[in-house]
PDB file of C-alpha atoms in Angstrom:
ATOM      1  CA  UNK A  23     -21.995   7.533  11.333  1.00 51.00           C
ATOM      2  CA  UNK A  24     -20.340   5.503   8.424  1.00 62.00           C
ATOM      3  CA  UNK A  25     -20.087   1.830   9.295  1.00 71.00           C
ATOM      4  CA  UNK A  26     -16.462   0.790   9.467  1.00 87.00           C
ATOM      5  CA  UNK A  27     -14.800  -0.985   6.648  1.00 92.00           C
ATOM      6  CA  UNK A  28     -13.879  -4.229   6.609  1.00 94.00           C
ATOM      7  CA  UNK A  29     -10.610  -4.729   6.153  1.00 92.00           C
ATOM      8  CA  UNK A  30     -11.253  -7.097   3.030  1.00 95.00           C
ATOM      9  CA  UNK A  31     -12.902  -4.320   1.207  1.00 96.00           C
ATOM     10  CA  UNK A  32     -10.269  -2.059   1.892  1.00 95.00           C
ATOM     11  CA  UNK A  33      -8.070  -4.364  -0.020  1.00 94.00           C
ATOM     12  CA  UNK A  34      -9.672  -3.869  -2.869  1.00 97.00           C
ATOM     13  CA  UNK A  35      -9.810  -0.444  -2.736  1.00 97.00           C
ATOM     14  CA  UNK A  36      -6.495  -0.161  -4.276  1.00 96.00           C
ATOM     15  CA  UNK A  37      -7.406  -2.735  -7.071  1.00 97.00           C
ATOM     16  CA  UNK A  38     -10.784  -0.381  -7.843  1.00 97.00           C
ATOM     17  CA  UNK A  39      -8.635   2.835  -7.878  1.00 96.00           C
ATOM     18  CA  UNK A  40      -6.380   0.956 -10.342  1.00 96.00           C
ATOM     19  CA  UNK A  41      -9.025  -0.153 -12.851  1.00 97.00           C
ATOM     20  CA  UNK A  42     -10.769   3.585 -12.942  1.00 96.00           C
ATOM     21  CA  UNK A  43      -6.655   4.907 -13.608  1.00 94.00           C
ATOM     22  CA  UNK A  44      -7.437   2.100 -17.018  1.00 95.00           C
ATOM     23  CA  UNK A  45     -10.039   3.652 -18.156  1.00 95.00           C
ATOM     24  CA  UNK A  46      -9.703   6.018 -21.395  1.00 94.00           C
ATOM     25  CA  UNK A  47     -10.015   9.488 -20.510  1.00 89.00           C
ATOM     26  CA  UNK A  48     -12.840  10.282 -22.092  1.00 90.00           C
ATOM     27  CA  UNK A  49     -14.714   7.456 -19.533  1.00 91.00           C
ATOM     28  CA  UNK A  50     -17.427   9.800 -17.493  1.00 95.00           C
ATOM     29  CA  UNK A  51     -19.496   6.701 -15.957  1.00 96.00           C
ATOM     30  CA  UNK A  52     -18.445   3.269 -15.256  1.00 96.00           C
ATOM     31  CA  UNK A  53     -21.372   0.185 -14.077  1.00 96.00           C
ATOM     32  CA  UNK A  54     -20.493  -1.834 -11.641  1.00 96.00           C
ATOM     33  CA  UNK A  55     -20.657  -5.010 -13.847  1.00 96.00           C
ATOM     34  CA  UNK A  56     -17.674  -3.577 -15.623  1.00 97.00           C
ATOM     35  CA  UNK A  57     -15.544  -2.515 -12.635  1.00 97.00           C
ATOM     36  CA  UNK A  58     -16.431  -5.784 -11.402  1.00 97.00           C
ATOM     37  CA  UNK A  59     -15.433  -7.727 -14.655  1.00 98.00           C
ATOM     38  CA  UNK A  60     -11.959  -5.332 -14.300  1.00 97.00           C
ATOM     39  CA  UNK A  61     -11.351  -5.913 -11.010  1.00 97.00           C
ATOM     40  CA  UNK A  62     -11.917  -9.455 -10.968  1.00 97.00           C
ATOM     41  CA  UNK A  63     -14.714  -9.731  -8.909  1.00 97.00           C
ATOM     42  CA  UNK A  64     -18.421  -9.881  -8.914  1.00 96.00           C
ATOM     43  CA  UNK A  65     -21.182  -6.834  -9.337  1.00 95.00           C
ATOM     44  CA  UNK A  66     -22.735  -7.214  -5.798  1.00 96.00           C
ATOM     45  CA  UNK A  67     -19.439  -7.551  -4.189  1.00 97.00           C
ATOM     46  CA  UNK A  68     -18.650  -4.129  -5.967  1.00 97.00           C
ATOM     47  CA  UNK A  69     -21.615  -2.180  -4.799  1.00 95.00           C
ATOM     48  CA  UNK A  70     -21.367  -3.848  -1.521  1.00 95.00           C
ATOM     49  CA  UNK A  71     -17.829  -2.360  -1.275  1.00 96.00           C
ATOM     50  CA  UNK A  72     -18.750   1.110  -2.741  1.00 96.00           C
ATOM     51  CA  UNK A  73     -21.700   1.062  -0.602  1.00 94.00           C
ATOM     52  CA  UNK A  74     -19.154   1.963   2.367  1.00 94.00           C
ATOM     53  CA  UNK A  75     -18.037   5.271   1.092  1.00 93.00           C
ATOM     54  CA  UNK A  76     -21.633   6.156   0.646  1.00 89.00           C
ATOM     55  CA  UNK A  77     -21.218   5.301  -3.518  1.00 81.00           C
ATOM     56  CA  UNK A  78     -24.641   3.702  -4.266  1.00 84.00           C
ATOM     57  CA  UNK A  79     -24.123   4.878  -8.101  1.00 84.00           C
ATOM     58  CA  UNK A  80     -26.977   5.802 -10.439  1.00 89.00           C
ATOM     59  CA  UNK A  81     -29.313   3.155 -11.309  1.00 87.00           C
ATOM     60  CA  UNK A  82     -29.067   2.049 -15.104  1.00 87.00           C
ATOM     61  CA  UNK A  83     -26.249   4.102 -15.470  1.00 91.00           C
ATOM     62  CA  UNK A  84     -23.760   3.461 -12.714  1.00 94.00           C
ATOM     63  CA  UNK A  85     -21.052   5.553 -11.066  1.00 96.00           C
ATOM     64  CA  UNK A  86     -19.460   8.685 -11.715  1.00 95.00           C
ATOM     65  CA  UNK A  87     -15.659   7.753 -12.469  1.00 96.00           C
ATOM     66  CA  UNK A  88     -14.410  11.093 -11.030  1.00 95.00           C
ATOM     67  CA  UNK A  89     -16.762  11.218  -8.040  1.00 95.00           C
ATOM     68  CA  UNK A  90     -15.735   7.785  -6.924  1.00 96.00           C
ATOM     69  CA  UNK A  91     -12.009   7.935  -7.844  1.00 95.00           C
ATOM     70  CA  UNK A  92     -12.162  11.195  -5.238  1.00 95.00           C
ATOM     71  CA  UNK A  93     -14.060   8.909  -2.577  1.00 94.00           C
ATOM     72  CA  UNK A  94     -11.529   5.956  -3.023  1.00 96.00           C
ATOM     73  CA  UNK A  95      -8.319   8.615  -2.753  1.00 95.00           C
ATOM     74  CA  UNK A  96      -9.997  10.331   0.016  1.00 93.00           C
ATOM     75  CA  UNK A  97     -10.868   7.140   2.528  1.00 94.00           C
ATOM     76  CA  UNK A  98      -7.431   5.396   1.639  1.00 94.00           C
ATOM     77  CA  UNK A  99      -5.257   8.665   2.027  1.00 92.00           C
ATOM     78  CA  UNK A 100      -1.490   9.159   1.766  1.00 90.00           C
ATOM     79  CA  UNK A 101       0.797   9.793   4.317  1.00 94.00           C
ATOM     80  CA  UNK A 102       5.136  10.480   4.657  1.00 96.00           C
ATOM     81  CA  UNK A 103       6.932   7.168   4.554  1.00 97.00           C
ATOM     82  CA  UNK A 104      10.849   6.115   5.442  1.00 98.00           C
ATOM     83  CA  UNK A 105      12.594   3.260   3.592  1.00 98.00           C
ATOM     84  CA  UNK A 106      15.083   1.445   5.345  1.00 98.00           C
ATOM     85  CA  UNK A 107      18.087  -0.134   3.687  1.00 97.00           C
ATOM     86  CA  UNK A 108      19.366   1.243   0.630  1.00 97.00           C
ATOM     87  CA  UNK A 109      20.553  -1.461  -1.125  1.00 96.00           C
ATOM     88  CA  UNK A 110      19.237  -2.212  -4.520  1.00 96.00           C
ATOM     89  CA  UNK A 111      15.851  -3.384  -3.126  1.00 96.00           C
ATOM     90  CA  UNK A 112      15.774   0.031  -1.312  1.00 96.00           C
ATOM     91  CA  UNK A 113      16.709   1.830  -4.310  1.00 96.00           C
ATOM     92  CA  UNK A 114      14.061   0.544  -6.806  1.00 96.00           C
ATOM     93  CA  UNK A 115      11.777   1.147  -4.159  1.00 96.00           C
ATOM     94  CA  UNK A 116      12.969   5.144  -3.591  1.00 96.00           C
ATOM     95  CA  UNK A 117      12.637   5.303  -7.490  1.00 96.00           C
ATOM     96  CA  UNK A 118       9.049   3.744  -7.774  1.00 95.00           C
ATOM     97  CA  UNK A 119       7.182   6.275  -9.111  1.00 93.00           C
ATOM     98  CA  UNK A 120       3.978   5.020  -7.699  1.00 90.00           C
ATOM     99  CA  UNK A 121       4.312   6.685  -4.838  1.00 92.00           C
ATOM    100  CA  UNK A 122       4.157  10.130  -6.220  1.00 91.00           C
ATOM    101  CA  UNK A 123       1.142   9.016  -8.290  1.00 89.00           C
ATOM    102  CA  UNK A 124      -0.495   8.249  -5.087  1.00 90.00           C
ATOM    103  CA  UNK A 125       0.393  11.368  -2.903  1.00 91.00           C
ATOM    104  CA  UNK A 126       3.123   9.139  -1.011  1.00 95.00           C
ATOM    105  CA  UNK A 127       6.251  11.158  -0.490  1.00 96.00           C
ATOM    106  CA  UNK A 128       9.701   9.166   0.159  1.00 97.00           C
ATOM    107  CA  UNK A 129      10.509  11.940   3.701  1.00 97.00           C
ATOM    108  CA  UNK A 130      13.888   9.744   4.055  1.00 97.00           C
ATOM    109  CA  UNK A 131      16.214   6.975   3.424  1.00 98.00           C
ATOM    110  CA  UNK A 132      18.460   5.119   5.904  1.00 98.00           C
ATOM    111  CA  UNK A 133      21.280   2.526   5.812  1.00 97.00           C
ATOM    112  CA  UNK A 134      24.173   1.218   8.164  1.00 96.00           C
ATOM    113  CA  UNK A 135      26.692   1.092   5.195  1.00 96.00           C
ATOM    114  CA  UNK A 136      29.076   4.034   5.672  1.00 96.00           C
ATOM    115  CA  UNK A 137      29.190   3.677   1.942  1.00 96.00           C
ATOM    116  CA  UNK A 138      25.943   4.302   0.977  1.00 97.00           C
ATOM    117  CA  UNK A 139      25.219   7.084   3.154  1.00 97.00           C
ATOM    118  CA  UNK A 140      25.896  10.666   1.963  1.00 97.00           C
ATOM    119  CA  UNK A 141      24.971   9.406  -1.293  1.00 97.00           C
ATOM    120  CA  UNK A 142      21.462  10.267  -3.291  1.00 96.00           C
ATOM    121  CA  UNK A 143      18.444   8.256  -4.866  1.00 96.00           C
ATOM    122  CA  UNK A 144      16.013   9.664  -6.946  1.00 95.00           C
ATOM    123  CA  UNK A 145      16.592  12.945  -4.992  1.00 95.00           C
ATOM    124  CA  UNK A 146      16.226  11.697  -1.166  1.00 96.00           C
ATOM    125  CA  UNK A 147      19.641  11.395   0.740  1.00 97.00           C
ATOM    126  CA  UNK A 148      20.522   8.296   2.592  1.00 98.00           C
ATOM    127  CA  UNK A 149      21.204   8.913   5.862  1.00 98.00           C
ATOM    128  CA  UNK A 150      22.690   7.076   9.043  1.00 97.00           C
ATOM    129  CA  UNK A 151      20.429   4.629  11.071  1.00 95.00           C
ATOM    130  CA  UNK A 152      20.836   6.564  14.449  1.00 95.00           C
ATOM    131  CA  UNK A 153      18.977   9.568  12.356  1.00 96.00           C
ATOM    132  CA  UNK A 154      15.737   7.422  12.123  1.00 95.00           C
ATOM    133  CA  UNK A 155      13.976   8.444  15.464  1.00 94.00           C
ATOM    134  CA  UNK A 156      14.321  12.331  14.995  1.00 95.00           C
ATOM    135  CA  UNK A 157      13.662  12.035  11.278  1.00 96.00           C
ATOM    136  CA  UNK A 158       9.998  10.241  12.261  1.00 95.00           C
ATOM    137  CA  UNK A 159       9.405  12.778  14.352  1.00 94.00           C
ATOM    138  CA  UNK A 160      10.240  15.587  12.801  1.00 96.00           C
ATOM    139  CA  UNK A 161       9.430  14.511   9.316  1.00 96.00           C
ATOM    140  CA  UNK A 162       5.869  13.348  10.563  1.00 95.00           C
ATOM    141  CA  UNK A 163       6.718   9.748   9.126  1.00 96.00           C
ATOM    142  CA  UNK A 164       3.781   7.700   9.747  1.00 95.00           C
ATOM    143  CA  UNK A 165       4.531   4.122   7.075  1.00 97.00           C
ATOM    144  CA  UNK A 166       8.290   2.392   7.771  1.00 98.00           C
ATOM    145  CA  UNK A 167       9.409   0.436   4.632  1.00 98.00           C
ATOM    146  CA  UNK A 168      11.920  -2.019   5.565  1.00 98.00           C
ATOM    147  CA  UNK A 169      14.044  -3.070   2.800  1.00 97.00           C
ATOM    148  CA  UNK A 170      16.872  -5.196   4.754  1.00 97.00           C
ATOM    149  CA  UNK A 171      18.398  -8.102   4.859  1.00 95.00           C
ATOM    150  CA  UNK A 172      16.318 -10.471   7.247  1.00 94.00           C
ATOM    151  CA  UNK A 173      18.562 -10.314  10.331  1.00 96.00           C
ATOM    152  CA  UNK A 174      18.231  -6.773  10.794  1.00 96.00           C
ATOM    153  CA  UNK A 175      14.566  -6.711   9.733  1.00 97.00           C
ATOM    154  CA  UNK A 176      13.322  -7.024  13.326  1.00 97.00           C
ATOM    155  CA  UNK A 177      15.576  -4.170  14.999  1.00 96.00           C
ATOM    156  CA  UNK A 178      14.860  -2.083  12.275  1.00 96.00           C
ATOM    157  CA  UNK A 179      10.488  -2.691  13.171  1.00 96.00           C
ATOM    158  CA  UNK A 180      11.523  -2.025  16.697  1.00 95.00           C
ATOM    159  CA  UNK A 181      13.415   1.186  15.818  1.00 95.00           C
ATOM    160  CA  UNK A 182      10.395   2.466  13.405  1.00 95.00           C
ATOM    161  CA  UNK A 183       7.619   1.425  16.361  1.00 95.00           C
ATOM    162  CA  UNK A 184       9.560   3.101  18.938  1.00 94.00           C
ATOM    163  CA  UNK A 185       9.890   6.168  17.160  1.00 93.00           C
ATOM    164  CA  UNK A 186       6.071   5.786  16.862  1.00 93.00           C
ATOM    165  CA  UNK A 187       5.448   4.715  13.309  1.00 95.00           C
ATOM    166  CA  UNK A 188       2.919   2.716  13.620  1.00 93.00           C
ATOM    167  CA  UNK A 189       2.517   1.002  10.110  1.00 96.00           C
ATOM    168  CA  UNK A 190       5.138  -0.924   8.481  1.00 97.00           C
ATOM    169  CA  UNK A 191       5.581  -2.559   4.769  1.00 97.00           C
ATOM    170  CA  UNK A 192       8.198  -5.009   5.140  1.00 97.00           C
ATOM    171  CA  UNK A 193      10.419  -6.469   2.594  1.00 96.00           C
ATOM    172  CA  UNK A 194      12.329  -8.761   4.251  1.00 95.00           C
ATOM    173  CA  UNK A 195      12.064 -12.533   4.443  1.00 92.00           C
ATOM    174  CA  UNK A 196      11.562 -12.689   7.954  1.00 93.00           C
ATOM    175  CA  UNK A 197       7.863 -12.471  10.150  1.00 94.00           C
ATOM    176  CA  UNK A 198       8.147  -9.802  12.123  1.00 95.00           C
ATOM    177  CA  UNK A 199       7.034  -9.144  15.984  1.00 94.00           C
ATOM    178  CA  UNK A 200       5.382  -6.345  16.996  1.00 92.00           C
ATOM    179  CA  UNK A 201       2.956  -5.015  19.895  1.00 89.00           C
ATOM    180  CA  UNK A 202      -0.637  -5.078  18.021  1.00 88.00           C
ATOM    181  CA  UNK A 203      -0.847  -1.970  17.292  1.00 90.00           C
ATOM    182  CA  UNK A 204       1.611  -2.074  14.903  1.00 94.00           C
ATOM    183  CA  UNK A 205      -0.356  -2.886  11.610  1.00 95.00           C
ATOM    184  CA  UNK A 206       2.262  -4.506   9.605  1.00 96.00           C
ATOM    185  CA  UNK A 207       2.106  -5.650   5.360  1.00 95.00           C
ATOM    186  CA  UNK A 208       4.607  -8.462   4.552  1.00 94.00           C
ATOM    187  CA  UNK A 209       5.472  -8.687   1.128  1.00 94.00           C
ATOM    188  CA  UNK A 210       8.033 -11.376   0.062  1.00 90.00           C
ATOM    189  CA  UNK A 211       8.455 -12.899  -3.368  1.00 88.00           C
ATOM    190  CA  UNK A 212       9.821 -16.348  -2.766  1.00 90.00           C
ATOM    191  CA  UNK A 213       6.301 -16.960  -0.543  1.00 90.00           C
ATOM    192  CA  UNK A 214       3.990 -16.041  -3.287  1.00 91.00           C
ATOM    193  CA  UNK A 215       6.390 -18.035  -5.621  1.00 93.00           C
ATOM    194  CA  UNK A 216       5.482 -20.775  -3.365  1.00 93.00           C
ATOM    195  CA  UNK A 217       1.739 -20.350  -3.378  1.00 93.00           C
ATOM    196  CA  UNK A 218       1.739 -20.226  -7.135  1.00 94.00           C
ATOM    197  CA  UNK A 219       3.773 -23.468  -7.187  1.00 96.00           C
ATOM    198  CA  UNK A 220       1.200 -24.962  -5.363  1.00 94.00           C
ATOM    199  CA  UNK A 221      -1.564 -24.494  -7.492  1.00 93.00           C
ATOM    200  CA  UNK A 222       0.466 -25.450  -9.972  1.00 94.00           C
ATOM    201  CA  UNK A 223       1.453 -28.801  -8.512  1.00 93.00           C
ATOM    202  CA  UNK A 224      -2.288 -29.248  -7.761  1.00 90.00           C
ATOM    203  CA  UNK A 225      -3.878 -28.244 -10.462  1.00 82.00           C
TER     204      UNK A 225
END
């Protein structure tokens, strides 16, 4: 049995799945001094990471760029997600084509604006709120974006975790409260603005 991996590593999972998508085509082998020097990291750090998908690489020669983009895909996965709120937040998001390098598919779109509903981005239909629960359900939705302003952020968690999503990425500016089980990814601009000020200001 594979130890479990720490949730650190699996942050940079993403970043090492990103540098081997740099490489030129023609790349069969990659060392880990170079992934490391791409990823911004050190060598040992790399092979202690790759060491948890079973990677250990070839010695002098280093890993197989194929091989280990497969093991990467396969232990991070893709899944169904639901954006909610489409606004123009919503709407870059629905047209990110990211997800559809990644095996993510965009299963639905929902907004309270009588306005935008009916109407289509990149293909998905925006559809009423109250739709949400059966569309998890049926749709086998398993990652909630929220893309709302912040005072409807938290109803709109509670609506995803009660129809039993049980990850969220949230866009909003808001922190969000859910029962633990809930694993939830905040990403807001103005905050990382603010950390980069910092070290600016203290530099």
């Amino acid at each position: 049995m594979k130890d479990p991996i720490p949730r650190v590593t699996v942050e940079r999972l993403p970043i090492y799945l990103q540098c081997l998508d740099e490489l030129p085509n023609s790349s069969e082998w990659i060392s880990s001094e170079r992934l490391a020097a791409m990823a911004g990291v050190n060598p040992a750090q790399v092979r202690k990471d790759l060491s948890y998908l079973g990677s250990y690489g070839v010695r002098g020669v280093g890993y197989d760029v194929d091989h280990l983009r497969e093991q990467i895909e396969r232990e991070l996965g893709s899944c169904k997600v639901a954006i909610v709120g489409a606004g123009n937040l919503g709407a870059a998001l629905a047209n990110y084509p990211g997800f559809d390098e990644r095996g993510f598919e965009v299963a639905g779109m929902f907004d309270v604006d009588d306005a935008k509903i009916g109407t289509s981005v990149n293909g998905v239909v925006v559809e009423p709120i109250s739709d949400l629960p059966g569309a998890v359900i049926d749709r086998d939705v398993s990652i909630g974006i929220i893309a709302t302003p912040g005072h409807a952020a938290q109803e709109v968690a509670d609506r995803l975790a009660e129809a039993g999503v049980q990850s969220i990425l949230n866009f909003a500016p808001v922190v969000l409260h859910c029962d633990d089980e809930i694993d939830i990814r905040r990403v807001d601009l103005s905050t990382e603005l603010q950390v980069l000020s910092f070290y600016l200001r203290h530099k």
